[in-house]
Tab-separated table of C-alpha atoms and ligand atoms in Angstrom:
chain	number	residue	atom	x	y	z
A	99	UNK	CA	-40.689	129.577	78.483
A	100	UNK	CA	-43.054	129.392	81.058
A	101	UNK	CA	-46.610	128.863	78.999
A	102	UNK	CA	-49.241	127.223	81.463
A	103	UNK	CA	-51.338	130.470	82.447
A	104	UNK	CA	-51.000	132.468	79.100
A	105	UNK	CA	-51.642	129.731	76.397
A	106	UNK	CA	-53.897	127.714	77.326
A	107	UNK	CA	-55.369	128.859	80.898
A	108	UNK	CA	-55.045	125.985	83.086
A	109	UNK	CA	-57.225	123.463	80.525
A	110	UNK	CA	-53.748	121.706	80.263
A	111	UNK	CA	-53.229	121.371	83.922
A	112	UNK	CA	-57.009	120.397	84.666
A	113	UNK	CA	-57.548	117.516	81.860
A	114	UNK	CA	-53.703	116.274	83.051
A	115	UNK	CA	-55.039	115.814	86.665
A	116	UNK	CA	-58.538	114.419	85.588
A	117	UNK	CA	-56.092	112.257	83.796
A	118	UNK	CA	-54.136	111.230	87.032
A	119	UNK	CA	-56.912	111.055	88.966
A	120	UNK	CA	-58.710	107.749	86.666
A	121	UNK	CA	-55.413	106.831	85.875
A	122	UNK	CA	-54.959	105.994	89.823
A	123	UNK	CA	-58.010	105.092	90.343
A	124	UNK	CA	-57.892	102.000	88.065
A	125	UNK	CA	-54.492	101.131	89.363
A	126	UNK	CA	-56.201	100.885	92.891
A	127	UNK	CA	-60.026	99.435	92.479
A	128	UNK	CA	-60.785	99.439	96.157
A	129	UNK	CA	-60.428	103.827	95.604
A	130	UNK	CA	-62.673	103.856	92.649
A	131	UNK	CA	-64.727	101.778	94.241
A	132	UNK	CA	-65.279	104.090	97.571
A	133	UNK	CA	-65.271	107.108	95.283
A	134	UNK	CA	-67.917	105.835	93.028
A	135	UNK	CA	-70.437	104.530	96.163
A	136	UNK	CA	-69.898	108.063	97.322
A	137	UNK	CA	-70.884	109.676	94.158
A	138	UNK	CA	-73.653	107.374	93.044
A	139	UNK	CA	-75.289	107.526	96.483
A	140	UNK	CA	-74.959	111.630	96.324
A	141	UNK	CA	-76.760	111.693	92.828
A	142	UNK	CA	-78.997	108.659	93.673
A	143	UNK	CA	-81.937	109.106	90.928
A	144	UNK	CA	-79.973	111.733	88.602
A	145	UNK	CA	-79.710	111.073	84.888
A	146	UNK	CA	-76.866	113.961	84.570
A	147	UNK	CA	-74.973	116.590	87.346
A	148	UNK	CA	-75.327	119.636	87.486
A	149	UNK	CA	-73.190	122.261	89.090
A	150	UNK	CA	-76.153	122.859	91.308
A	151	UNK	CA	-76.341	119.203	92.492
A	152	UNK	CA	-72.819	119.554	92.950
A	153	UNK	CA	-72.582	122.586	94.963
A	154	UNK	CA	-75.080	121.000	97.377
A	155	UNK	CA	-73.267	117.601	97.756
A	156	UNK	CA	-70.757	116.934	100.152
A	157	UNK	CA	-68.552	114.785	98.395
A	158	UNK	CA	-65.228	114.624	100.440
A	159	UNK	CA	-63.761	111.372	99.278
A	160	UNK	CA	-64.050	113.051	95.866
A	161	UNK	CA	-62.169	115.712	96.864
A	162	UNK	CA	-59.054	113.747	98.661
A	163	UNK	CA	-58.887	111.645	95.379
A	164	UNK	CA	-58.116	115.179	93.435
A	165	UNK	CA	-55.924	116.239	96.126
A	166	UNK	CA	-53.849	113.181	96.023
A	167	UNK	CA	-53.916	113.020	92.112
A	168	UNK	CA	-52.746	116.828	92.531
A	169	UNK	CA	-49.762	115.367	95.169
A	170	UNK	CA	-48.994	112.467	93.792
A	171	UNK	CA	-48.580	113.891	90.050
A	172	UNK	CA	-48.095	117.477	90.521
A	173	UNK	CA	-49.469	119.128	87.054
A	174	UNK	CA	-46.733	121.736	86.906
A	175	UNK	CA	-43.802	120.047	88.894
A	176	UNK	CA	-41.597	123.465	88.769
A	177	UNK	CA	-43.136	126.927	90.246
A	178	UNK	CA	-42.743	130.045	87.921
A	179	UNK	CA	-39.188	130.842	88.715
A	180	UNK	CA	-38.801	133.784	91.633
A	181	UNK	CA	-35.805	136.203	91.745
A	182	UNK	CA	-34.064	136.593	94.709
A	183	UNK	CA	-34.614	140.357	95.753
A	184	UNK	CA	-31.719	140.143	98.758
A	185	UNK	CA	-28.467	138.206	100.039
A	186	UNK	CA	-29.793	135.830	102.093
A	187	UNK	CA	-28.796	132.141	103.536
A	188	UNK	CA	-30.802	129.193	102.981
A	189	UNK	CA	-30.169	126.486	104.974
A	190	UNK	CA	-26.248	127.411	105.504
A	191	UNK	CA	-26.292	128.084	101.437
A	192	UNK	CA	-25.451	131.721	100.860
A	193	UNK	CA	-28.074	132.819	98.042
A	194	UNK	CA	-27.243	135.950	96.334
A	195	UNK	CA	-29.468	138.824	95.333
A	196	UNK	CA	-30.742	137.843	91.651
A	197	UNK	CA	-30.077	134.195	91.612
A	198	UNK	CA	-32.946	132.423	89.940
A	199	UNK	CA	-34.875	130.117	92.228
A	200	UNK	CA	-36.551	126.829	90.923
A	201	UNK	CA	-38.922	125.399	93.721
A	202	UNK	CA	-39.414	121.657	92.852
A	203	UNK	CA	-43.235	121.193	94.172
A	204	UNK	CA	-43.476	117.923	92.542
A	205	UNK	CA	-40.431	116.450	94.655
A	206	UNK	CA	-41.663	118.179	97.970
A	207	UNK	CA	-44.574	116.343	97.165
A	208	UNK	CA	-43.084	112.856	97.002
A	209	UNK	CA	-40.903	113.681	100.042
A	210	UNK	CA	-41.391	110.795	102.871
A	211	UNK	CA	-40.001	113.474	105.328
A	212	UNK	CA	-43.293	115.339	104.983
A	213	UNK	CA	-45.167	112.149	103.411
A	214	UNK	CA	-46.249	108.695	104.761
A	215	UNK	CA	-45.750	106.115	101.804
A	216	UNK	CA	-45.174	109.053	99.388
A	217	UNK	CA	-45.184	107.036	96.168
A	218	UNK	CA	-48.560	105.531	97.123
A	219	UNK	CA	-52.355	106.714	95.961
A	220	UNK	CA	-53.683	107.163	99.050
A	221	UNK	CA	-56.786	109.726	98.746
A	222	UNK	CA	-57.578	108.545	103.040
A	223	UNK	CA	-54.472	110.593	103.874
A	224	UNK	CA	-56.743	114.138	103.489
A	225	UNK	CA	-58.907	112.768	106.297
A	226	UNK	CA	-59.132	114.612	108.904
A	227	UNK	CA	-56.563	117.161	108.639
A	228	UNK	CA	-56.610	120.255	107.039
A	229	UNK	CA	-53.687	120.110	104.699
A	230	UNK	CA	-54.965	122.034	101.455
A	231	UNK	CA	-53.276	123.219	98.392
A	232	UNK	CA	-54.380	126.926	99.143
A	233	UNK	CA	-50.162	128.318	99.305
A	234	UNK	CA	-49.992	127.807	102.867
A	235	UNK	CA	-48.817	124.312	103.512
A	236	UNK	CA	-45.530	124.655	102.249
A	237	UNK	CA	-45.257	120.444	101.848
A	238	UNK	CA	-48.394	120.442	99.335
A	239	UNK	CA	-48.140	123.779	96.742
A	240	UNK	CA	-49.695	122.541	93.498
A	241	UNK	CA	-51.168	125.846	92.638
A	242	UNK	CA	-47.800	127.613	94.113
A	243	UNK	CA	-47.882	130.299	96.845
A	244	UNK	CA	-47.474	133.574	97.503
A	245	UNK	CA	-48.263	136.713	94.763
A	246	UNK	CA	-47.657	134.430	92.026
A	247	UNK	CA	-49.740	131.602	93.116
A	248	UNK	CA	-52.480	130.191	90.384
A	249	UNK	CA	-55.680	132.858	90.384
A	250	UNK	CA	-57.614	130.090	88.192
A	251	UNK	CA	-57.563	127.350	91.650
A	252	UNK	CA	-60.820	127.543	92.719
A	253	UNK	CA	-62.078	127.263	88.633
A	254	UNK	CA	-59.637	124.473	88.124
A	255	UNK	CA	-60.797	122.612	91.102
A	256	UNK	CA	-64.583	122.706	90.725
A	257	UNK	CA	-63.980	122.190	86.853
A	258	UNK	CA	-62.192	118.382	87.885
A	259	UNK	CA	-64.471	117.828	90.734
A	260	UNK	CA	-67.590	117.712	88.535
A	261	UNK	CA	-65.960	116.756	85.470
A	262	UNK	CA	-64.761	113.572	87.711
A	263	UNK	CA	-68.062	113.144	89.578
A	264	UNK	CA	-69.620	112.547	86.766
A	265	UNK	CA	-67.525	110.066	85.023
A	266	UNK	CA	-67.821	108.266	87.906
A	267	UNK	CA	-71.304	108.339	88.396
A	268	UNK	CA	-72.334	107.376	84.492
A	269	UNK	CA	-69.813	104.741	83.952
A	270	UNK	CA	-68.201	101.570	85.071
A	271	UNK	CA	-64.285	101.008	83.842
A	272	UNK	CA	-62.519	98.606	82.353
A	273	UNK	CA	-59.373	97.629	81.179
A	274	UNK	CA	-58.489	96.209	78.056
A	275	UNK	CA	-58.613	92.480	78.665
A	276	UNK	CA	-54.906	91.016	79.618
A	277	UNK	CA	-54.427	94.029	81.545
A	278	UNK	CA	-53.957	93.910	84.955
A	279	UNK	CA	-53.852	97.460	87.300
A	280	UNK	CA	-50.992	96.994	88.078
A	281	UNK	CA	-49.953	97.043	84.172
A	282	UNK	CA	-51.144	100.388	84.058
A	283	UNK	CA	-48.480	102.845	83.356
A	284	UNK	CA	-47.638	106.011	85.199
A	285	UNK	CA	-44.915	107.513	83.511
A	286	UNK	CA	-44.540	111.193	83.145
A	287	UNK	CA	-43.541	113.154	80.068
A	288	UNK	CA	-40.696	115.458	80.142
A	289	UNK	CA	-42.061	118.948	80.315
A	290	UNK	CA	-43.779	121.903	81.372
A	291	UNK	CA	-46.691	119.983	82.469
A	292	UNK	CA	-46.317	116.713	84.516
A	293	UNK	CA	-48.353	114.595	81.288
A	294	UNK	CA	-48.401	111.045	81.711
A	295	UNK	CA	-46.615	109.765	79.212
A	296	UNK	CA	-48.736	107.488	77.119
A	297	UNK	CA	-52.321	107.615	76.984
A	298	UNK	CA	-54.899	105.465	79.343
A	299	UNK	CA	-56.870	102.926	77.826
A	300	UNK	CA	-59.919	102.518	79.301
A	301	UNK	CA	-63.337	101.395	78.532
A	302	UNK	CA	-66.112	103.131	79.659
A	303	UNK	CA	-69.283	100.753	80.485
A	304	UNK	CA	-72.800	102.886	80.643
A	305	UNK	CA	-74.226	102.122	83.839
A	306	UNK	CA	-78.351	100.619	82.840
A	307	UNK	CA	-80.031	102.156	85.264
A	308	UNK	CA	-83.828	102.895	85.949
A	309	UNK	CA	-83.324	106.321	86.779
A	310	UNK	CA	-86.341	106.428	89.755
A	311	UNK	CA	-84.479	103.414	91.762
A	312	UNK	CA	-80.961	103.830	90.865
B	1388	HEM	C1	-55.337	121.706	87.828
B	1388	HEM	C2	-55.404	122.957	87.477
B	1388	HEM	C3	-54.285	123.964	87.623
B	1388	HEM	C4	-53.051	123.833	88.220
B	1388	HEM	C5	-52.458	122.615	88.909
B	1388	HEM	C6	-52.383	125.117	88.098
B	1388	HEM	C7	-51.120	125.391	88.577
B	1388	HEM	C8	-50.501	126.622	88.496
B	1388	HEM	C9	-49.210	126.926	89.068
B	1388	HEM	C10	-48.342	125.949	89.856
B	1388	HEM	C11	-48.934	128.217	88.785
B	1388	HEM	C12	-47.665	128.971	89.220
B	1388	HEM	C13	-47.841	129.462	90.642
B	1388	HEM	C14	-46.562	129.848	91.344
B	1388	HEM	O1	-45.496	129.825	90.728
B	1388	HEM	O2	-46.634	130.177	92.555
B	1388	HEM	C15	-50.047	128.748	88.024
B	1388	HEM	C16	-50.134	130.035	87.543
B	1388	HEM	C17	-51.206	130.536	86.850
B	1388	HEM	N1	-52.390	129.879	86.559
B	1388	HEM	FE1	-52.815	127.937	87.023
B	1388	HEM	N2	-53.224	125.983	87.436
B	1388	HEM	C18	-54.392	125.322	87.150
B	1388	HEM	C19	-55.510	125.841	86.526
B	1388	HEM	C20	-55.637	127.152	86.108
B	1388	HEM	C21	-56.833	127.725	85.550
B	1388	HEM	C22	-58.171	126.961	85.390
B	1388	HEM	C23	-56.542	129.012	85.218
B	1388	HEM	C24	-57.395	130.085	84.621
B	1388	HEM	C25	-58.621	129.931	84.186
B	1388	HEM	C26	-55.159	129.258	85.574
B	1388	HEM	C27	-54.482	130.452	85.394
B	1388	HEM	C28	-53.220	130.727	85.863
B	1388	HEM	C29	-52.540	132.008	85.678
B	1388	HEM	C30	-53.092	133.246	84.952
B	1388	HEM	C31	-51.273	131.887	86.318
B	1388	HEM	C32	-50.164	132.946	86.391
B	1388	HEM	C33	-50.265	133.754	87.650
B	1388	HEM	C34	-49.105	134.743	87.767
B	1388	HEM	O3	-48.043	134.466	87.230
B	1388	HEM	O4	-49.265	135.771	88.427
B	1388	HEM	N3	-54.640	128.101	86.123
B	1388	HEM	N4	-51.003	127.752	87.870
C-alpha cells in the first residue's frame, strides 16, 4: 500500500518536486528569473557544479523555491497512516484506541488559516522566518514528523538543490511557442505521489557563454 520509502527510495518524490519546482517557475518568470541571477552570480565562471561549489554557496532563494514547490505540491500528500495507541479527544471528536489516522499534509499545506495566498508560488514567503520542513512546524510536514518522519530528507533535499541549481545555471527556458505561463498546467495525478498530471514541455536553451567572463 504504502510504497514511497521501500520501492523506489525517495527518487519518486525528489524528480516529482524538481518537477514542481520548474513547473512553477515557468508559470511565474519574475521567480525564475531571481532564482537564476542568484545561481548564475554564485557559479559566476563555472562550466559545471559541483557538490563542493554547492556546499560553499549560500543560495537561499534556491532553497525557498524548493520549500514552496515542497508546500505548494506536497510529494506525498498523505503521511504513512499512525494507529491510535489510546482513547483520546481531538478537537471535541472522541478518537478511539486503534482507529487509523490519515494526516492530510498536502491540505494543511494549502490552508489560508496557516497560509497567506495559499494557492500562490510564492518562494519570498521563507524569508525571514524559520519555518522548515524538519517535523516541527506542524503547518509545513512534507517529510512527516515524529518516529516515522522521512530519514532520506537531508539526501532528498541536497539531491533537488543541486540538481535544480544547475538547470538553472546551464539553461534558459522556453515554452513551446503559443504557450503562455499561464497555459501551463498544474494538475495532480491521483496517487501515492502528488505527480503532476501531464508532463512539462519545456525547451531548454544552452546558455553561450565564455566561461572566464560569464
Ligand atoms: C523530495 C523528497 C522526499 C520526500 C518529500 C519524502 C517524503 C516522505 C514522507 C512524507 C514520508 C512519511 C513520513 C511520515 O509519515 O511521517 C517518508 C518516509 C520515508 N522516506 Fe522519504 N521522502 C523523500 C525522499 C526520500 C529519500 C531520498 C529517501 C532515501 C534515500 C527516503 C526514504 C524514506 C524512508 C525509508 C521512509 C520510511 C520511514 C519509516 O517509515 O520509518 N525518502 N518520506
Amino acid at each position: 500500500l504504502w510504497c514511497h520509502p521501500p520501492r523506489d527510495a525517495g527518487s519518486d518524490t525528489s524528480s516529482t518536486t524538481l518537477t514542481w519546482c520548474m513547473t512553477e517557475l515557468i508559470r511565474y518568470p519574475a521567480t525564475m528569473a531571481r532564482a537564476q541571477a542568484e545561481v548564475r552570480e554564485a557559479f559566476k565562471g563555472k562550466t559545471t557544479i559541483t557538490e563542493d561549489d554547492f556546499a560553499r554557496a549560500n543560495l537561499s532563494y534556491l532553497t525557498f523555491v524548493v520549500k514552496e514547490a515542497l508546500r505548494l505540491h506536497c510529494p506525498v500528500p498523505l503521511l504513512v497512516p499512525r494507529k491510535c495507541r489510546e482513547t483520546c479527544q481531538v478537537m471535541g471528536y472522541d478518537i478511539p484506541k486503534g482507529t487509523c489516522v490519515f494526516i492530510n499534509v498536502w491540505a494543511i499545506c494549502r490552508d489560508a488559516k496557516y497560509w497567506e495566498d495559499a494557492e500562490e508560488f510564492k518562494p519570498e514567503r521563507f524569508e525571514n522566518t524559520s519555518l522548515d520542513y524538519k517535523g516541527t512546524n506542524y503547518e509545513f510536514l512534507p517529510f512527516g514528523s515524529g518516529r516515522r518522519m522521512c530519514p532520506g530528507t537531508n539526501l532528498g533535499v541536497a539531491n533537488m538543490e543541486l540538481a535544480l541549481a544547475s538547470l538553472l545555471y546551464q539553461f534558459d527556458w522556453k515554452l513551446p511557442s503559443g504557450v503562455e505561463p499561464k497555459d501551463v498546467d498544474v494538475g495532480e495525478a491521483p496517487g501515492l505521489i502528488g505527480k503532476k498530471n501531464t508532463g512539462l514541455l519545456v525547451h531548454p536553451v544552452s546558455r553561450l557563454f565564455d566561461p572566464v567572463n560569464a
